[in-house]
Every structure is written in structure tokens, then in C-alpha cells.
XYZ file of C-alpha atoms in Angstrom:
550
model
C 2.988 14.789 -14.869
C 6.756 14.351 -14.446
C 6.270 12.282 -11.253
C 3.754 9.991 -12.945
C 6.060 9.716 -15.938
C 8.979 8.622 -13.755
C 6.874 5.812 -12.272
C 5.531 4.711 -15.670
C 9.004 4.624 -17.249
C 9.986 1.801 -14.910
C 7.475 -0.605 -16.482
C 6.663 0.611 -20.031
C 9.338 0.363 -22.772
C 7.473 2.949 -24.933
C 7.252 5.580 -22.223
C 10.814 4.726 -21.178
C 12.157 6.244 -24.422
C 9.571 9.045 -24.773
C 10.012 12.558 -23.435
C 7.402 14.447 -21.452
C 6.942 16.984 -24.274
C 6.327 14.274 -26.901
C 3.756 12.625 -24.646
C 1.968 15.971 -24.187
C 1.737 16.363 -27.971
C 0.211 12.891 -28.258
C -2.568 13.822 -25.812
C -3.721 16.888 -27.812
C -6.265 16.798 -30.568
C -9.599 15.063 -30.970
C -8.206 11.810 -32.398
C -6.184 11.089 -29.202
C -2.960 9.645 -30.740
C -1.830 8.387 -27.296
C -4.839 6.081 -27.108
C -3.969 4.741 -30.555
C -0.438 4.018 -29.371
C -1.804 2.289 -26.257
C -3.958 -0.019 -28.362
C -0.797 -1.218 -30.121
C 0.691 -2.319 -26.774
C 0.057 -6.025 -25.911
C -0.570 -5.179 -22.251
C -2.458 -1.874 -22.511
C -4.686 -3.130 -25.331
C -5.978 -5.916 -23.065
C -6.492 -3.474 -20.200
C -8.425 -1.048 -22.445
C -10.563 -3.896 -23.766
C -11.325 -5.173 -20.251
C -12.183 -1.682 -19.046
C -14.481 -1.169 -22.004
C -16.381 -4.364 -21.189
C -16.524 -3.460 -17.497
C -17.756 0.088 -18.255
C -20.437 -1.235 -20.597
C -21.677 -3.596 -17.903
C -21.825 -0.749 -15.376
C -23.701 1.468 -17.820
C -26.222 -1.325 -18.401
C -26.764 -1.718 -14.686
C -27.206 2.034 -14.277
C -29.729 2.166 -17.119
C -31.607 -0.715 -15.547
C -31.670 1.079 -12.222
C -33.083 4.195 -13.860
C -35.604 2.721 -16.268
C -36.625 -0.798 -15.307
C -38.535 -1.963 -12.264
C -37.289 -5.288 -10.797
C -40.163 -7.724 -10.362
C -40.006 -9.823 -7.167
C -40.209 -13.612 -7.553
C -43.010 -15.561 -5.971
C -42.408 -16.545 -2.335
C -45.588 -18.504 -1.934
C -46.508 -22.076 -2.752
C -44.533 -25.160 -1.808
C -40.999 -23.846 -2.383
C -38.722 -24.266 0.629
C -35.754 -22.254 1.752
C -32.305 -23.620 1.027
C -31.308 -26.286 3.559
C -27.910 -25.082 4.742
C -27.349 -27.753 7.400
C -28.020 -30.557 4.913
C -25.540 -28.979 2.551
C -22.851 -28.902 5.256
C -23.587 -32.525 6.093
C -23.356 -33.620 2.444
C -19.983 -31.896 2.014
C -18.635 -33.601 5.136
C -19.925 -36.960 3.953
C -17.818 -36.567 0.793
C -14.765 -36.268 3.038
C -15.723 -39.394 4.943
C -16.327 -41.329 1.731
C -12.940 -40.542 0.166
C -11.163 -41.034 3.537
C -9.837 -37.458 3.561
C -11.804 -36.332 6.644
C -9.393 -34.938 9.224
C -9.469 -36.068 12.840
C -7.751 -33.815 15.386
C -6.167 -35.538 18.367
C -6.148 -33.886 21.780
C -2.382 -33.475 22.322
C -0.981 -31.243 25.072
C 2.799 -30.968 24.841
C 4.583 -30.803 28.191
C 7.349 -28.208 28.360
C 9.182 -29.947 31.187
C 8.947 -33.391 29.580
C 9.641 -32.618 25.911
C 8.876 -34.452 23.619
C 6.184 -35.960 25.843
C 2.559 -34.807 25.939
C -0.651 -35.750 27.660
C -3.886 -36.518 25.862
C -7.425 -35.603 26.961
C -6.675 -37.262 30.287
C -3.677 -35.626 31.955
C -2.537 -39.001 33.310
C -2.214 -40.483 29.792
C 1.152 -39.459 28.344
C 2.480 -40.103 24.852
C 5.674 -39.405 22.924
C 5.134 -36.884 20.112
C 6.914 -37.800 16.876
C 5.293 -35.404 14.389
C 5.510 -31.855 15.777
C 6.942 -28.981 13.734
C 8.701 -27.654 16.833
C 11.697 -29.324 15.234
C 14.333 -28.175 17.722
C 12.286 -28.082 20.902
C 12.684 -24.317 21.150
C 9.087 -24.032 22.332
C 10.222 -25.351 25.735
C 13.611 -23.624 25.835
C 13.980 -21.884 29.248
C 15.639 -18.852 27.637
C 12.539 -18.211 25.546
C 10.068 -18.935 28.302
C 11.800 -16.669 30.824
C 12.120 -13.910 28.233
C 8.440 -14.141 27.322
C 7.366 -14.085 30.975
C 9.326 -10.874 31.591
C 7.912 -9.267 28.463
C 4.375 -10.299 29.422
C 4.774 -8.701 32.841
C 6.054 -5.466 31.330
C 3.948 -5.010 28.182
C 0.833 -7.110 28.816
C -0.893 -9.781 26.782
C -1.897 -8.148 23.487
C -0.348 -5.874 20.886
C -3.174 -3.337 21.128
C -3.936 -3.038 17.445
C -2.611 -3.258 13.923
C 0.910 -2.132 13.103
C -0.617 1.144 11.952
C -2.640 1.640 15.134
C -0.803 1.153 18.432
C 0.644 -2.257 17.457
C 4.052 -1.194 16.138
C 6.430 -1.661 19.069
C 10.192 -1.455 19.263
C 10.203 -5.247 19.672
C 8.637 -5.704 16.236
C 11.220 -3.455 14.620
C 14.117 -5.192 16.357
C 12.842 -8.624 15.335
C 12.620 -7.483 11.714
C 16.198 -6.201 11.899
C 17.365 -9.584 13.215
C 15.559 -11.379 10.387
C 16.974 -9.050 7.722
C 20.459 -9.674 9.089
C 19.804 -13.438 9.109
C 18.913 -13.504 5.410
C 21.403 -10.867 4.176
C 18.602 -8.508 3.101
C 17.880 -4.813 3.536
C 14.566 -5.354 5.267
C 12.048 -7.802 6.700
C 8.369 -7.692 7.634
C 6.630 -9.789 10.297
C 3.140 -11.242 9.729
C 0.719 -13.150 11.949
C 1.712 -16.400 10.198
C 3.689 -17.485 7.163
C 0.474 -18.622 5.498
C -0.587 -14.973 5.642
C 2.894 -13.795 4.616
C 2.908 -15.985 1.491
C -0.684 -15.206 0.550
C -0.371 -11.457 1.130
C 3.010 -11.041 -0.561
C 2.331 -13.086 -3.688
C -1.182 -11.707 -4.184
C -0.060 -8.102 -3.696
C 3.158 -8.278 -5.692
C 1.826 -10.271 -8.637
C -1.286 -8.088 -8.928
C 0.821 -4.918 -8.929
C 3.458 -6.028 -11.430
C 1.990 -5.248 -14.905
C 1.166 -8.445 -16.788
C 3.045 -10.579 -14.237
C 3.448 -14.321 -14.825
C 4.132 -16.645 -11.871
C 6.105 -19.862 -12.315
C 5.194 -22.278 -9.538
C 6.614 -25.635 -8.465
C 3.902 -28.304 -8.609
C 4.377 -29.171 -4.915
C 4.215 -25.631 -3.545
C 2.387 -25.067 -0.274
C -1.304 -24.132 -0.184
C -0.475 -20.640 1.110
C 1.533 -19.867 -2.023
C -1.145 -21.306 -4.280
C -3.750 -19.169 -2.528
C -1.629 -16.058 -2.999
C -1.320 -16.773 -6.712
C -5.075 -17.224 -7.022
C -5.771 -13.984 -5.192
C -3.375 -12.101 -7.480
C -5.327 -13.086 -10.627
C -1.950 -13.203 -12.382
C -1.176 -15.747 -15.074
C 0.661 -18.797 -13.738
C 2.627 -21.645 -15.188
C 3.277 -24.778 -13.126
C 6.547 -26.671 -13.580
C 7.110 -30.271 -12.558
C 8.541 -30.664 -9.060
C 12.202 -29.606 -8.958
C 12.394 -29.931 -12.773
C 14.541 -26.983 -13.885
C 14.496 -28.131 -17.505
C 10.716 -27.875 -17.554
C 10.929 -24.519 -15.775
C 13.261 -23.160 -18.449
C 10.926 -24.335 -21.217
C 8.106 -22.385 -19.580
C 10.285 -19.297 -19.074
C 11.190 -19.361 -22.769
C 7.495 -19.129 -23.652
C 7.061 -15.696 -22.049
C 8.172 -12.340 -23.462
C 11.481 -11.199 -21.894
C 10.008 -7.808 -20.937
C 7.135 -9.317 -18.912
C 7.609 -9.351 -15.100
C 8.053 -12.882 -13.759
C 8.109 -14.513 -10.308
C 9.540 -17.991 -9.717
C 7.940 -19.342 -6.541
C 9.402 -22.437 -4.892
C 10.425 -23.949 -1.558
C 13.728 -25.035 -0.056
C 12.382 -27.997 1.967
C 9.124 -29.576 0.814
C 7.662 -30.655 4.112
C 5.631 -33.719 3.123
C 8.279 -35.507 1.044
C 11.443 -33.889 2.429
C 12.917 -33.022 -0.963
C 15.196 -29.992 -1.381
C 14.611 -27.351 -4.064
C 17.388 -26.731 -6.625
C 18.032 -23.185 -5.415
C 21.240 -22.455 -7.308
C 19.850 -23.656 -10.648
C 16.627 -21.682 -10.241
C 18.522 -18.500 -9.345
C 20.570 -18.878 -12.542
C 17.409 -19.253 -14.609
C 15.858 -16.238 -12.905
C 18.853 -14.087 -13.811
C 18.886 -15.420 -17.368
C 15.204 -14.749 -18.052
C 14.633 -11.590 -15.999
C 12.599 -13.145 -13.192
C 12.655 -12.608 -9.436
C 12.853 -15.500 -6.973
C 10.346 -16.129 -4.188
C 11.832 -18.762 -1.860
C 9.782 -20.313 0.938
C 12.241 -21.404 3.680
C 9.505 -22.195 6.218
C 10.686 -25.721 7.012
C 14.360 -24.763 6.799
C 14.886 -21.616 8.908
C 16.595 -22.489 12.163
C 17.394 -25.942 10.731
C 20.080 -25.347 8.096
C 23.119 -23.144 7.684
C 25.713 -22.046 10.253
C 23.270 -19.436 11.612
C 19.978 -21.119 10.766
C 19.038 -18.970 7.774
C 17.936 -22.032 5.813
C 19.052 -24.112 2.847
C 20.195 -21.106 0.803
C 22.693 -20.282 3.562
C 23.657 -23.941 3.960
C 24.704 -24.263 0.307
C 27.705 -22.022 1.075
C 28.176 -23.285 4.617
C 31.892 -22.565 5.088
C 31.708 -19.136 3.451
C 28.710 -18.042 5.520
C 30.265 -19.410 8.679
C 33.399 -17.318 8.152
C 31.674 -14.227 6.708
C 28.129 -14.115 8.135
C 26.998 -10.935 6.394
C 25.540 -9.621 3.160
C 27.851 -9.093 0.238
C 29.989 -12.184 0.836
C 29.198 -13.607 -2.606
C 27.001 -16.487 -1.415
C 23.838 -17.694 -3.148
C 21.919 -16.298 -0.163
C 22.634 -12.780 -1.447
C 20.984 -13.573 -4.783
C 17.545 -14.569 -3.491
C 15.076 -11.739 -4.110
C 12.357 -12.660 -1.580
C 12.608 -15.114 1.314
C 9.669 -16.169 3.474
C 9.970 -17.955 6.778
C 8.109 -18.882 9.926
C 8.595 -18.268 13.619
C 6.282 -21.173 14.480
C 8.371 -24.223 13.616
C 12.103 -24.431 14.392
C 11.914 -21.108 16.267
C 9.213 -22.523 18.524
C 6.797 -19.582 18.749
C 4.306 -18.300 16.137
C 4.277 -15.864 13.224
C 5.709 -15.494 9.739
C 7.809 -13.033 7.784
C 9.285 -11.977 4.471
C 12.783 -10.639 3.834
C 13.955 -8.711 0.794
C 14.983 -5.313 -0.505
C 13.933 -2.192 1.393
C 11.627 -1.093 -1.446
C 10.003 -4.527 -1.747
C 9.326 -4.747 1.980
C 7.961 -1.207 2.111
C 5.679 -1.840 -0.856
C 4.182 -4.956 0.758
C 3.866 -3.065 4.047
C 1.989 -0.296 2.247
C -0.313 -2.363 0.013
C -0.910 -5.859 1.448
C -4.321 -6.128 3.189
C -3.137 -9.254 5.014
C -0.548 -7.126 6.771
C -2.373 -3.802 7.094
C -5.724 -4.926 8.476
C -4.791 -7.467 11.137
C -3.715 -7.138 14.756
C 0.038 -7.452 15.142
C 1.718 -10.210 17.109
C 1.708 -9.780 20.914
C 4.898 -8.349 22.480
C 5.667 -11.545 24.405
C 5.506 -13.622 21.218
C 7.703 -11.159 19.313
C 10.221 -11.031 22.140
C 10.357 -14.819 22.340
C 10.784 -15.118 18.575
C 13.617 -12.590 18.592
C 15.361 -14.458 21.433
C 15.022 -17.718 19.485
C 16.415 -16.250 16.262
C 19.374 -14.728 18.108
C 20.026 -17.931 20.038
C 19.997 -20.171 16.951
C 22.323 -17.807 15.104
C 24.965 -18.911 17.596
C 23.970 -22.407 18.722
C 24.246 -25.425 16.402
C 23.698 -27.964 19.193
C 19.975 -28.345 18.551
C 20.093 -28.643 14.760
C 23.120 -30.971 14.840
C 21.408 -33.420 17.186
C 18.159 -33.208 15.230
C 20.041 -34.234 12.082
C 21.826 -37.086 13.834
C 18.544 -38.409 15.222
C 16.985 -38.161 11.756
C 19.798 -40.253 10.308
C 19.376 -42.841 13.040
C 15.615 -43.149 12.506
C 15.960 -43.430 8.718
C 18.715 -46.016 9.042
C 16.824 -48.185 11.537
C 13.637 -48.084 9.454
C 15.644 -49.029 6.364
C 17.077 -52.060 8.141
C 13.613 -53.583 8.606
C 12.184 -52.512 5.240
C 9.754 -49.883 6.483
C 9.316 -47.655 3.394
C 10.758 -44.170 3.912
C 10.373 -41.771 0.983
C 14.024 -40.949 0.090
C 15.126 -37.380 0.787
C 18.172 -35.431 2.039
C 16.371 -33.414 4.724
C 15.116 -33.790 8.300
C 11.695 -35.145 7.306
C 10.958 -38.899 7.655
C 7.892 -39.692 5.479
C 6.779 -43.321 5.921
C 4.742 -44.474 2.920
C 1.502 -46.454 3.311
C -0.217 -45.568 0.037
C -3.751 -45.759 1.394
C -5.731 -43.296 3.513
C -7.446 -45.901 5.667
C -4.170 -47.740 6.297
C -2.400 -44.508 7.267
C -5.149 -43.651 9.736
C -5.131 -47.169 11.162
C -1.362 -47.055 11.712
C -1.627 -43.640 13.356
C -4.496 -44.703 15.614
C -2.770 -47.890 16.709
C 0.504 -46.117 17.466
C -1.425 -43.802 19.762
C -3.801 -46.265 21.413
C -1.469 -49.225 21.891
C 2.054 -47.776 21.917
C 1.551 -44.262 23.326
C 3.221 -42.754 20.264
C 1.653 -39.856 18.369
C 2.321 -39.645 14.621
C -0.340 -37.946 12.511
C -1.420 -39.567 9.241
C -1.203 -37.419 6.096
C -3.674 -37.823 3.257
C -5.246 -35.985 0.316
C -5.208 -33.073 -0.464
C -1.947 -32.554 1.442
C -0.437 -35.447 -0.545
C -1.697 -37.182 -3.706
C -4.155 -40.064 -3.443
C -2.171 -43.292 -3.282
C 0.767 -41.635 -1.518
C -0.739 -41.364 1.977
C 1.863 -41.528 4.717
C 2.965 -41.011 8.277
C 5.168 -37.934 8.677
C 7.792 -38.431 11.378
C 9.931 -35.541 12.629
C 12.737 -36.456 15.048
C 13.878 -33.757 17.471
C 16.916 -33.246 19.717
C 14.769 -34.485 22.607
C 14.197 -37.954 21.199
C 16.746 -40.228 22.868
C 17.877 -43.681 21.701
C 15.338 -45.642 23.816
C 12.519 -43.530 22.312
C 13.862 -44.219 18.827
C 13.967 -47.975 19.449
C 10.434 -47.871 20.846
C 9.222 -46.148 17.669
C 10.970 -48.644 15.370
C 9.656 -51.678 17.253
C 6.109 -50.292 17.327
C 6.061 -49.613 13.588
C 7.467 -53.071 12.889
C 4.691 -54.707 14.941
C 1.978 -52.724 13.154
C 3.441 -53.514 9.709
C 3.523 -57.217 10.605
C 0.013 -57.241 12.043
C -1.654 -55.646 9.022
C 0.787 -56.797 6.358
C 1.438 -53.237 5.197
C 3.749 -52.930 2.211
C 7.478 -52.828 2.832
C 10.162 -51.612 0.443
C 10.344 -54.908 -1.460
C 6.571 -54.924 -1.946
C 6.661 -51.444 -3.461
C 9.616 -52.471 -5.617
C 7.695 -55.443 -7.035
C 4.944 -53.006 -8.060
C 7.328 -50.643 -9.813
C 7.773 -48.184 -6.941
C 5.783 -45.297 -5.543
C 6.777 -41.776 -4.422
C 10.444 -42.707 -4.786
C 10.157 -45.894 -2.716
C 11.199 -49.161 -4.387
C 12.282 -47.476 -7.626
C 14.780 -49.617 -9.531
C 18.309 -48.181 -9.906
C 17.389 -45.110 -7.872
C 20.204 -43.264 -6.099
C 19.798 -42.627 -2.385
C 20.191 -38.864 -1.813
C 23.006 -37.771 0.466
C 21.952 -35.802 3.565
C 22.331 -32.062 3.055
C 24.219 -31.915 6.365
C 27.627 -33.526 5.790
C 29.471 -35.594 8.393
C 32.058 -32.830 8.652
C 29.420 -30.159 9.326
C 27.891 -32.342 12.030
C 31.278 -33.235 13.514
C 30.605 -36.972 13.464
C 33.897 -38.134 11.960
C 36.536 -39.200 14.474
C 40.310 -39.061 14.028
C 40.266 -42.394 12.185
C 37.676 -41.061 9.686
C 35.064 -43.458 11.053
C 31.443 -42.523 11.543
C 30.707 -42.073 15.216
C 26.999 -41.357 15.316
C 26.281 -42.774 18.757
C 28.969 -40.795 20.546
C 27.858 -37.500 19.040
C 24.276 -38.408 19.884
C 25.101 -38.893 23.542
C 27.280 -35.799 23.730
C 24.786 -33.502 22.016
C 21.911 -35.026 23.983
C 23.588 -34.056 27.235
C 24.205 -30.526 25.937
C 20.585 -30.190 24.823
C 19.052 -31.234 28.127
C 21.619 -29.255 30.149
C 19.968 -26.116 28.746
C 16.976 -26.895 30.971
């Protein structure tokens, strides 16, 4: 009983102050005083009530099984079986009608010609402007050579789940590298970050007694799915609105476990989450933070740990370890991906040793799936280690992003304002976004995927452009000229048009303040001795360094 009592004391304020002997006395007697006490508890009373209803339902079923014969329905006459294929067709037609049907282009990225790719015909090449391989690490020779050697030595597959033959030294070393990256005690690798988010939130929130999740309104589908699977109560706060978040936190009992789930870089609009403010609120109201750094790892910070590391750039550059007093040390749970800036595939969480071990022990999404292949894990580890030291790739990516945003602004192409590496070009109509995407591909040999509902709200459809270190100045000019031609041909709305309509998604909003890039000129090294911006020279210099790695 003492062991169970120790566990219960962590979560129940009544048991926390009660001794083992007093609890034993409450369990004696026919009136069961302990049950009476439990019914006075706001959490246990609901649990007892739910169990009573559930038990009654089970008893009814059992009595039916024992005493009542189930009569079969008639299978004769003119009744037909359910038409499954027609149902599928009707559901797809809904997608076509609301213009949200997704078309997948046949794009085959060429490692030796990054960021070029061929389409269905190998002779037809296009420039890719929308990949999430933000830094071109997927074609980095260091990774490719490393993965080839690992493949030769350990074979193609992992051989099983982490519990059965799939837990190699490579997996453990990768997790150590990730824990070090995020200043945490531990890390856990998943098959993807969708799985990592779903499994962690669903497991944690379902285990924490009476847990309430506070979720940003623009959180990724994987986080939303995890919240649904947890069956925990949730409260949604307006995007990046910490005042609204605090109002919601004030509505929940201080003793109730709480999770604040949010992102650092919101990938469809490029906005940055207010990490420092949310951490302060979490401390104030007894919540833990769940920070999704999927679109930020490898991209921000002196070692690529993400936006949380970047906020204390100089400190983390000089003291790249836990306990240095940075905001990075105060994040409870970080999730990231190995499939975007790191150029491979997979996802992970990082946090305290107990948190990681609990998810490892309870999360079905981790336990019951085959682990990542050794070659993938080895390549991911090489990428993480490389980007801890090299800033060449992320610096050039940021410079190219600035150039693209600036050039689009000069000709009035509407870019949704943001301080990150994402370049969302607003069209505001699903059919128009698809038309622009199709014409870029068919007439200009440029691939940019259109983004529509449910990924973004109806009326905010867009093209999502992601510059990389491999996009040189001629490629950038080709993109700008092609977009300008398409906008002229179809009279798509420019910034002034949106402004005359009152603005949309941050475009054309009167008296709005353009956000400063999160990467400063000093961090990028693009200020010369005369304190003048020198974007072109750094572009050329970094470009040479990037391609010399081949």
C-alpha cells in the first residue's frame, strides 16, 4: 500500500496530507468512509459517476446475453447492401466542389542538381520552390556517404520495434545528440513528428488526472489529433494571443494539471510563437509547455535548436549547454522533426528523463511501430551534428528569403508578413491558387504547391514558397518574373487591391507594422565596416561555400 500511496500523493491534495494509517482506518467498516471522501472530490466524484454508468451498461449487456435472444432482421425483399463505392465517390465530389481536392505532382528531386527536379518525364526538369528540405541537407554528400556506409554494414531495415530487435546503438546516440541540442535530460525518436505529437499529447494528457490542454488556434493537425485522442478537456486561445491565453488559464483550478501546446514557427503563415511570454504564464499558473519546433530545428539558433535557442543567441553561442539560464532551459517538452531542415525522416520529443521514459513506456505510437532504419538514423545523427557547427546553410537560406520577400514587395505581389523563413503568397481563392501553381509548372518550369482548406482558412488560399541555400540569384529573378506575368495575365490581387478591401491575412492592413526578421543583420554577418547592408556580397560568398560542400 505504501508504494501506491507514494504515487497517489503526487496528484491528490487529500492523500498528500493523509498518513497510511489514517487511510487504512477510512477503509474499514461497512459504510466505507473513504468512498464518501472520494465523492467530495471534484475529480474522483466524476470518475465514480462515470464508472457507475459504465458498470450499469455492462451489467445490462450481460443480462441481455443471459436472458434475451437477439432476433435477426430480415435479409430478404428489395433491400440492397450499402454501396461503399458510391459513398467514396460522393465524399470525393464534395472535395471537388469546394475546390479543396488535393492534386499530387510527380516531382523527383535531383541530388546532384539541387534544387532542380524532374517530373514524370526524366527529361523535363523544374526548379522546386516549396520543399521542406529547407537547407538542402537531403543532398549533402556527408549524409549520403554516411548513410551508404551504414546501409552496407547494418542492412536496410531496423528489424522490429524498439522493444524487439529495433533498438540499436545508433538510435541511442541520436537521442543523446537531440537531448544535448535542446538542453534536456532525454529524447525519444519516433517514425515521424506527426506520430511524436499525436502519441505524446494523447498519452500525457490522458494520464494526467483531469488535465486541461490550452491550444493555439493555428496548431498543426498532429497536435490537434493528439488532443482528441487524449479525451482531455481543451481550451483554444486565439493565435499568439497571450492575453486570451491568460484569461483561459485563470478559468481553471490552480491544482489541475495543464498543458500549453503551441509552435515556434507556424509553417503556413510564417508567424513566430511568443515563447518567452507563454513560458512566464506557464510558470505563473502551474502549467507545462509543449513546444513544436518542427519548422525551426536546424533553422534557428547558433546550433540549430530552434527559435527557443535563437531568443538567447549570444548566450547559447558562448555557453551551448543546459543550465546557462536561457529560455531554452525552461521549455518542458520540445518536439522536432528529422525530415525538414535535417533532410532525412523521423520525429522526436525532448524533455526530462522521467517524461521521456513515461512516453516510451506508455505511448502506443512509439511501442507498436517498427523503428527507423539504421541508415536513416545514422544520416539524421550526422545532420544534427553537422548543423550544430555549421551556420553556412541557415545563413544563406535567410538571406535568400529576405531577397525573395523584398523583390516580391517591390512589384506588389502580396506576401503575408512574417519574421521567419516562410514566404506565403496570398491569392485568397482556391481555384486561383491552383491556377497559379499549375501555370508556374507548365509554362515556367517552377514548382510551387498551392495551399488551400483545411490547411488554411477558406479565403486565405496561397502559394507557399520556401527559398533554400541552393536558390541562386538568377533562379530568384526567374521566380519573380514568372509570378509577375501570371498576376498580370489573370489580374490577381496585389497588395493595393487587398488594402482597398480592408486587408486579408495581414496583407494590406492599414497602419500595420512590418515584422523584423528573427535573424538580425549582425547574426547573419551582412553589415560591412560602414554599417551598410551588403546582402548581395554575403549571398555570393555563402553560395560558394554551400556548393563547395559538394
